[in-house]
C-alpha positions as a printed Julia matrix, in Angstrom:
168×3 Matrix{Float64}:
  -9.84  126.6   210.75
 -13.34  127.16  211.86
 -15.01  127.09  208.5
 -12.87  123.52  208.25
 -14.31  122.47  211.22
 -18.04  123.0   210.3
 -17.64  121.44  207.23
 -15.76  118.33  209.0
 -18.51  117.63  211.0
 -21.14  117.95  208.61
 -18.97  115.16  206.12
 -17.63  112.58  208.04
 -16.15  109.97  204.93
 -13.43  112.56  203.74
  -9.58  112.49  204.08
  -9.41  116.29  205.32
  -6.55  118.43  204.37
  -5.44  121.19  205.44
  -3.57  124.34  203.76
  -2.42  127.49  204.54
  -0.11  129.02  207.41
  -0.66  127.14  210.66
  -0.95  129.02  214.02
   1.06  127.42  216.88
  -2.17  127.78  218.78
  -3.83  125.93  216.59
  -1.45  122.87  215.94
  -3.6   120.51  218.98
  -6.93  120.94  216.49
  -5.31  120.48  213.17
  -2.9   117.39  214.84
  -6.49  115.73  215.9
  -8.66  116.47  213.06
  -7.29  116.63  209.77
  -5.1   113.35  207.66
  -2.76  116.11  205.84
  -1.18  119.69  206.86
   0.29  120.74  202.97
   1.9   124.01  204.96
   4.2   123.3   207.19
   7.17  125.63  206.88
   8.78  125.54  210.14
  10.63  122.52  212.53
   8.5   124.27  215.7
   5.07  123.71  213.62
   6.44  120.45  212.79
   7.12  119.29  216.54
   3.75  120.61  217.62
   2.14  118.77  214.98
   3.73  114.96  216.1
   3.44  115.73  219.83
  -0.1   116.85  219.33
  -1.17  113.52  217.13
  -2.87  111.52  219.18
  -1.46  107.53  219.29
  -4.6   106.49  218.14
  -4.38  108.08  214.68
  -1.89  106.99  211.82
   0.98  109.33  211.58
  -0.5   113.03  210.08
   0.72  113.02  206.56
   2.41  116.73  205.89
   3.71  118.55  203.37
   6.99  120.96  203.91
   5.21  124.55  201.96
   7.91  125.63  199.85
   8.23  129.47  198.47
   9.28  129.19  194.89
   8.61  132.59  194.07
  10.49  134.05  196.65
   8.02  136.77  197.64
   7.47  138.28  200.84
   4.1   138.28  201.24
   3.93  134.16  200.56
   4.18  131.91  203.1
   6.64  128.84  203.06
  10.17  127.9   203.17
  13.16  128.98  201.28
  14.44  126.26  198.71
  17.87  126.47  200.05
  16.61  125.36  203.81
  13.95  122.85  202.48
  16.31  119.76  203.14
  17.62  120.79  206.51
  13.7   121.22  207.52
  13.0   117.25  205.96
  15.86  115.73  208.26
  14.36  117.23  211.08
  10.88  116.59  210.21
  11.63  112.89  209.14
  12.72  112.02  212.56
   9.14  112.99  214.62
   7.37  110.05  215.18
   3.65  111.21  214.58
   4.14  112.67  211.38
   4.78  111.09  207.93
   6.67  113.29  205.54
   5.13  112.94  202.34
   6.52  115.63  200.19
   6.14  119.63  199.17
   3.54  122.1   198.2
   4.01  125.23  197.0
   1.46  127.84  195.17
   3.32  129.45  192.57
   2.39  133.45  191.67
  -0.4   134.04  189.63
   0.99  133.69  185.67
   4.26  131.93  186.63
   6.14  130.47  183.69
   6.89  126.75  183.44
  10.49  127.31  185.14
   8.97  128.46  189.09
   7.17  124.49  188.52
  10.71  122.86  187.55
  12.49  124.43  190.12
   9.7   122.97  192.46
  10.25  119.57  191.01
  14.03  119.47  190.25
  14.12  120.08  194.55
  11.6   117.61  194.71
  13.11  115.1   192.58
  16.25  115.99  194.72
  14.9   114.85  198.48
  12.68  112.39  196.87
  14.84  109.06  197.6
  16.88  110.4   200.64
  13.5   110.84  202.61
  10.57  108.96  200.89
   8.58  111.57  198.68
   5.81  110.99  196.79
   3.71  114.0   196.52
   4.18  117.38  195.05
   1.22  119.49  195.67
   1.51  122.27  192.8
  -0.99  124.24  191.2
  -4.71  124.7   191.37
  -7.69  125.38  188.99
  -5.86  128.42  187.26
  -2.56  126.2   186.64
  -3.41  122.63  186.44
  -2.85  121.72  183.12
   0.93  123.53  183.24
   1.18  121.87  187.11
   0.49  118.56  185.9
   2.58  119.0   182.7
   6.03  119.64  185.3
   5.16  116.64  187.56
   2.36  118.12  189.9
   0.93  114.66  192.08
  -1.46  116.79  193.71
  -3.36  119.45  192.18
  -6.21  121.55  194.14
  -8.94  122.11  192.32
 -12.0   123.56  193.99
 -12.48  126.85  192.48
 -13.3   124.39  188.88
 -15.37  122.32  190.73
 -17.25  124.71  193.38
 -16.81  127.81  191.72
 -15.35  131.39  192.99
 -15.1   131.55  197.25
 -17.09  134.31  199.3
 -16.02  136.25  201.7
 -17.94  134.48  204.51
 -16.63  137.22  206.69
 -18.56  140.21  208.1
 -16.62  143.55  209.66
 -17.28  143.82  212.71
């Protein structure tokens, strides 16, 4: 969040989006500053998120983060509770459900993306979807290939991240 924050103040004409687990502590900042949250995987985060948007600001687009591969140490929501969390998320005024996200393990086969997209294709007229946020520089081509609207890309464009942290 910090390293966002720099960065959002140094470039003001971007549409800022935010991804990765979400802190209830941290909801107030994200709800103010960003125009997406692609990881929301939880009706609490969710409610934080619209009470937090200020009136001012169009609804926060979000993303329900969805764990395809079903391992433990990835965040996100089951598949099979992925529709109960879009009723409840439909209904808060502040926020505008746009779709899911998920970030498939490293080497996944084609069948982890249709999974993704058959759910997607699923909840897509009940509740509005348009964007499914699969797959980044490693994946794009097979992400794009099984119906990826939203592909994130900056490792290809910006190269390899650093550790910008220091021990203490």
């Amino acid at each position: 969040m910090q390293e966002a924050l720099e960065k959002m103040d140094a470039i003001v004409e971007a549409e800022w989006h935010l991804i990765g687990p979400l802190q209830s502590n941290k909801t107030r900042v994200a709800a103010e500053r960003f125009d997406w949250v692609q990881s929301i995987e939880s009706e609490k985060i969710a409610r934080r998120l619209s009470e937090q948007r200020p009136a001012g600001l169009a609804p926060l687009n979000v993303l329900i983060q969805v764990n395809v591969s079903g391992e433990a140490s990835k965040s996100g929501v089951d598949p099979a509770e992925v529709a109960a969390l879009c009723e409840s998320m439909s209904k808060l005024p502040r926020l505008r459900l746009r779709g899911l996200m998920a970030i498939p393990e490293p080497g996944a086969d084609a069948a982890r993306y249709r999974e993704l997209r058959a759910l997607f294709e699923q909840l897509k007229g009940r509740f509005g979807l348009d964007t499914l946020s699969v797959g980044m520089s490693d994946d794009m081509e097979l992400a794009i290939a099984e119906g990826a609207t939203l592909v994130r890309v900056g490792t290809a464009i910006f190269g390899q991240r650093q550790n910008i942290r220091t021990a203490a």
